[in-house]
Short mmCIF file of C-alpha atoms and ligand atoms in Angstrom, two decimals:
data_model
loop_
_atom_site.label_atom_id
_atom_site.label_comp_id
_atom_site.label_asym_id
_atom_site.label_seq_id
_atom_site.Cartn_x
_atom_site.Cartn_y
_atom_site.Cartn_z
CA UNK A 1 255.38 211.80 -9.59
CA UNK A 2 258.28 212.65 -11.82
CA UNK A 3 258.61 214.58 -15.03
CA UNK A 4 261.60 214.70 -17.36
CA UNK A 5 263.06 212.67 -20.14
CA UNK A 6 263.87 209.70 -17.91
CA UNK A 7 260.62 209.71 -15.90
CA UNK A 8 259.52 206.21 -14.90
CA UNK A 9 262.90 204.65 -15.73
CA UNK A 10 265.44 202.98 -13.46
CA UNK A 11 269.06 203.97 -14.01
CA UNK A 12 272.03 202.17 -12.45
CA UNK A 13 275.37 204.02 -12.33
CA UNK A 14 278.81 202.89 -11.16
CA UNK A 15 281.35 205.47 -10.04
CA UNK A 16 284.71 205.93 -8.39
CA UNK A 17 287.75 203.68 -8.24
CA UNK A 18 287.95 200.20 -6.79
CA UNK A 19 290.54 199.15 -4.22
CA UNK A 20 292.22 195.78 -4.46
CA UNK A 21 293.92 194.60 -1.28
CA UNK A 22 297.62 193.71 -1.24
CA UNK A 23 297.59 193.07 2.51
CA UNK A 24 295.47 194.39 5.42
CA UNK A 25 296.89 197.93 5.07
CA UNK A 26 297.79 198.33 1.37
CA UNK A 27 295.90 198.32 -1.89
CA UNK A 28 296.13 198.83 -5.66
CA UNK A 29 293.86 201.60 -6.98
CA UNK A 30 293.74 204.60 -9.35
CA UNK A 31 293.19 208.36 -9.45
CA UNK A 32 289.42 208.37 -10.06
CA UNK A 33 287.64 210.94 -7.83
CA UNK A 34 284.16 209.64 -8.67
CA UNK A 35 283.03 213.15 -9.67
CA UNK A 36 281.98 212.29 -13.23
CA UNK A 37 279.92 209.27 -12.16
CA UNK A 38 278.31 211.15 -9.27
CA UNK A 39 277.42 214.01 -11.66
CA UNK A 40 275.90 211.49 -14.10
CA UNK A 41 273.82 209.94 -11.30
CA UNK A 42 272.62 213.40 -10.20
CA UNK A 43 271.76 214.38 -13.79
CA UNK A 44 269.77 211.17 -14.32
CA UNK A 45 267.84 211.93 -11.13
CA UNK A 46 267.19 215.50 -12.36
CA UNK A 47 265.81 213.98 -15.57
CA UNK A 48 263.25 212.08 -13.50
CA UNK A 49 264.83 208.61 -13.21
CA UNK A 50 264.98 206.40 -10.14
CA UNK A 51 268.73 206.15 -9.66
CA UNK A 52 270.96 203.69 -7.85
CA UNK A 53 274.65 204.55 -7.56
CA UNK A 54 277.15 201.77 -6.87
CA UNK A 55 280.23 203.61 -5.66
CA UNK A 56 283.80 202.72 -4.89
CA UNK A 57 285.60 204.59 -2.08
CA UNK A 58 285.41 208.35 -2.74
CA UNK A 59 285.33 211.55 -0.66
CA UNK A 60 281.93 212.65 -2.04
CA UNK A 61 278.51 212.81 -0.37
CA UNK A 62 275.70 210.81 -1.97
CA UNK A 63 273.62 213.06 -4.25
CA UNK A 64 270.12 213.76 -2.78
CA UNK A 65 267.31 211.47 -3.86
CA UNK A 66 269.61 208.66 -4.96
CA UNK A 67 270.11 205.21 -3.45
CA UNK A 68 273.82 204.68 -2.91
CA UNK A 69 275.57 201.34 -2.36
CA UNK A 70 279.21 201.63 -1.25
CA UNK A 71 281.69 198.95 -2.27
CA UNK A 72 285.45 198.56 -2.20
CA UNK A 73 286.67 195.91 -4.62
CA UNK A 74 285.77 195.08 -8.23
CA UNK A 75 284.27 191.76 -7.06
CA UNK A 76 282.04 193.65 -4.60
CA UNK A 77 281.06 196.13 -7.30
CA UNK A 78 280.14 193.28 -9.63
CA UNK A 79 277.97 191.64 -6.95
CA UNK A 80 276.23 194.94 -6.12
CA UNK A 81 275.58 195.62 -9.83
CA UNK A 82 274.16 192.12 -10.33
CA UNK A 83 271.86 192.57 -7.33
CA UNK A 84 270.57 195.92 -8.67
CA UNK A 85 270.29 194.91 -12.34
CA UNK A 86 266.78 193.38 -12.40
CA UNK A 87 264.34 196.04 -13.62
CA UNK A 88 267.11 198.40 -14.66
CA UNK A 89 266.46 200.27 -17.95
CA UNK A 90 269.79 202.05 -18.37
CA UNK A 91 273.22 201.05 -17.03
CA UNK A 92 276.00 203.64 -17.02
CA UNK A 93 279.43 202.30 -16.04
CA UNK A 94 281.49 205.31 -15.02
CA UNK A 95 283.60 203.54 -12.41
CA UNK A 96 287.34 203.22 -12.89
CA UNK A 97 287.37 199.53 -12.03
CA UNK A 98 290.88 198.25 -11.34
CA UNK A 99 291.73 195.98 -14.28
CA UNK A 100 293.89 193.74 -12.08
CA UNK A 101 293.95 192.67 -8.43
CA UNK A 102 296.65 190.94 -6.40
CA UNK A 103 296.33 187.19 -6.97
CA UNK A 104 296.18 186.76 -3.21
CA UNK A 105 295.76 189.35 -0.48
CA UNK A 106 298.29 188.59 2.26
CA UNK A 107 296.66 187.86 5.63
CA UNK A 108 299.42 189.72 7.47
CA UNK A 109 301.11 193.02 6.66
CA UNK A 110 303.98 192.38 4.23
CA UNK A 111 307.42 192.97 5.74
CA UNK A 112 310.22 194.94 4.11
CA UNK A 113 312.84 192.48 3.01
CA UNK A 114 314.48 192.44 -0.39
CA UNK A 115 315.40 195.40 -2.58
CA UNK A 116 312.67 194.44 -5.05
CA UNK A 117 309.16 193.15 -4.63
CA UNK A 118 306.96 191.69 -7.36
CA UNK A 119 303.20 191.57 -7.11
CA UNK A 120 301.35 188.80 -8.90
CA UNK A 121 298.21 190.35 -10.44
CA UNK A 122 295.18 188.67 -12.00
CA UNK A 123 292.47 190.16 -14.21
CA UNK A 124 289.31 191.51 -12.64
CA UNK A 125 285.93 190.81 -14.24
CA UNK A 126 284.78 193.42 -16.78
CA UNK A 127 281.56 194.52 -15.10
CA UNK A 128 280.40 196.67 -18.00
CA UNK A 129 280.96 194.01 -20.66
CA UNK A 130 279.13 191.44 -18.51
CA UNK A 131 276.11 193.75 -18.23
CA UNK A 132 276.17 194.58 -21.95
CA UNK A 133 276.49 190.93 -22.96
CA UNK A 134 274.00 189.59 -20.39
CA UNK A 135 270.27 188.89 -20.68
CA UNK A 136 268.05 190.77 -20.08
CA UNK A 137 270.16 193.66 -21.11
CA UNK A 138 269.62 197.32 -20.18
CA UNK A 139 270.60 200.15 -22.53
CA UNK A 140 274.31 200.11 -21.74
CA UNK A 141 276.67 203.09 -21.59
CA UNK A 142 280.41 202.94 -20.90
CA UNK A 143 283.27 205.37 -20.48
CA UNK A 144 286.68 205.23 -22.07
CA UNK A 145 289.56 207.21 -20.58
CA UNK A 146 292.33 207.26 -23.15
CA UNK A 147 295.75 208.90 -23.30
CA UNK A 148 295.71 209.04 -27.11
CA UNK A 149 293.94 208.06 -30.34
CA UNK A 150 290.54 208.77 -28.77
CA UNK A 151 288.41 208.13 -31.82
CA UNK A 152 289.78 204.71 -32.81
CA UNK A 153 290.16 203.44 -29.25
CA UNK A 154 286.63 204.46 -28.26
CA UNK A 155 284.98 202.97 -31.35
CA UNK A 156 286.85 199.69 -30.87
CA UNK A 157 285.98 199.57 -27.17
CA UNK A 158 282.29 200.19 -27.89
CA UNK A 159 282.18 197.28 -30.34
CA UNK A 160 284.25 194.89 -28.21
CA UNK A 161 282.10 195.45 -25.12
CA UNK A 162 278.78 195.52 -27.08
CA UNK A 163 277.82 198.97 -25.72
CA UNK A 164 274.96 201.11 -26.98
CA UNK A 165 276.98 204.24 -26.35
CA UNK A 166 280.48 205.11 -25.17
CA UNK A 167 281.61 208.41 -23.68
CA UNK A 168 285.30 208.91 -24.32
CA UNK A 169 287.70 211.42 -22.87
CA UNK A 170 291.40 212.12 -22.97
CA UNK A 171 293.17 211.85 -19.64
CA UNK A 172 296.42 213.45 -18.65
CA UNK A 173 297.67 216.25 -16.41
CA UNK A 174 294.69 218.51 -15.49
CA UNK A 175 292.31 216.58 -17.72
CA UNK A 176 289.73 213.97 -16.87
CA UNK A 177 290.76 212.05 -13.75
CA UNK A 178 290.65 214.00 -10.51
CA UNK A 179 289.82 217.26 -12.38
CA UNK A 180 286.89 219.70 -12.08
CA UNK A 181 286.23 219.91 -15.82
CA UNK A 182 286.00 217.33 -18.53
CA UNK A 183 285.21 217.04 -22.23
CA UNK A 184 283.59 213.99 -23.81
CA UNK A 185 283.06 212.58 -27.26
CA UNK A 186 280.07 210.23 -27.51
CA UNK A 187 279.92 207.37 -30.02
CA UNK A 188 276.94 205.18 -30.84
CA UNK A 189 275.92 203.00 -33.78
CA UNK A 190 275.92 205.38 -36.74
CA UNK A 191 276.72 208.62 -34.93
CA UNK A 192 278.93 210.65 -32.64
CA UNK A 193 278.88 213.99 -30.86
CA UNK A 194 281.55 216.03 -29.10
CA UNK A 195 280.66 217.80 -25.86
CA UNK A 196 283.16 220.61 -25.20
CA UNK A 197 285.15 221.12 -22.01
CA UNK A 198 282.89 222.24 -19.15
CA UNK A 199 282.11 221.43 -15.52
CA UNK A 200 281.33 217.77 -14.83
CA UNK A 201 277.75 218.52 -13.61
CA UNK A 202 276.98 220.46 -16.80
CA UNK A 203 278.64 217.84 -18.98
CA UNK A 204 276.67 215.10 -17.23
CA UNK A 205 273.37 216.87 -18.06
CA UNK A 206 274.30 216.98 -21.75
CA UNK A 207 275.35 213.33 -21.66
CA UNK A 208 272.05 212.32 -20.00
CA UNK A 209 270.03 214.28 -22.60
CA UNK A 210 271.73 212.32 -25.40
CA UNK A 211 271.44 208.99 -23.55
CA UNK A 212 267.71 209.64 -23.06
CA UNK A 213 267.27 210.39 -26.74
CA UNK A 214 269.21 207.31 -27.87
CA UNK A 215 267.35 205.15 -25.33
CA UNK A 216 263.95 206.30 -26.61
CA UNK A 217 265.05 205.90 -30.25
CA UNK A 218 266.26 202.34 -29.51
CA UNK A 219 263.02 201.46 -27.65
CA UNK A 220 260.82 202.66 -30.52
CA UNK A 221 262.63 200.55 -33.16
O1 C5P B 1 288.44 198.74 -21.02
P1 C5P B 1 288.36 199.98 -20.20
O2 C5P B 1 288.69 199.75 -18.73
O3 C5P B 1 289.07 201.16 -20.75
O4 C5P B 1 286.81 200.36 -20.25
C1 C5P B 1 286.30 201.39 -19.51
C2 C5P B 1 284.84 201.14 -19.25
O5 C5P B 1 284.64 199.81 -18.80
C3 C5P B 1 284.28 202.02 -18.16
O6 C5P B 1 282.94 202.31 -18.48
C4 C5P B 1 284.41 201.16 -16.92
O7 C5P B 1 283.44 201.50 -15.96
C5 C5P B 1 284.17 199.77 -17.47
N1 C5P B 1 284.92 198.69 -16.78
C6 C5P B 1 284.24 197.77 -15.99
N2 C5P B 1 284.92 196.74 -15.40
C7 C5P B 1 286.24 196.61 -15.58
C8 C5P B 1 286.95 197.53 -16.39
C9 C5P B 1 286.25 198.56 -16.96
O8 C5P B 1 283.01 197.90 -15.81
N3 C5P B 1 286.89 195.61 -14.99
#
């Protein structure tokens, strides 16, 4: 039996980058280490939740006591999320899903030929927006990594994706992606709170405490 602010709840977290194949040996991806999402999953578990982590390729071990589903592409992540969604109370999308994928993955390794090479990219599904705009709908939390204008970009993103809460951070050299520390500003309907720069595990605990509070407030409306 579990105690804690998320006792009895099911939390689904996405983390890490996705990889989108160009050919059998190459891919398009990004600098996400998965550390923030893994810390969020661990903090939700600490708070008493049953946690499933859908993870892109990362160099991290699965946190103890958590069910982990490994995926590679955005399409695989979407399918895994859909499969885990029934019965989920809170969804936290911390993955850095590749926004685009090659229109077609070449069956054979591409050969060097011309001086220039163009890749034709198509949009990936927005997993978070689909969850937030689906039915039934868990309490939905997203992340926004921005290189500037944090406040305006995060508020707009929260509205556009229909999120209950968005956790925004500035990214750049030594900040956010692939870093040990992070800082977050949280925005929800009618409020916001800044969590100062600290280790990702500590930051994740503070984020989970606020998510739990907002979740319980929303459920008692
Ligand atoms: O729009 P942007 O990519 O900045 O939004 C970031 C948030 O959306 C993150 O929470 C990320 O996990 C989620 N996302 C997603 N699927 C995508 C793109 C982003 O779930 N294809």
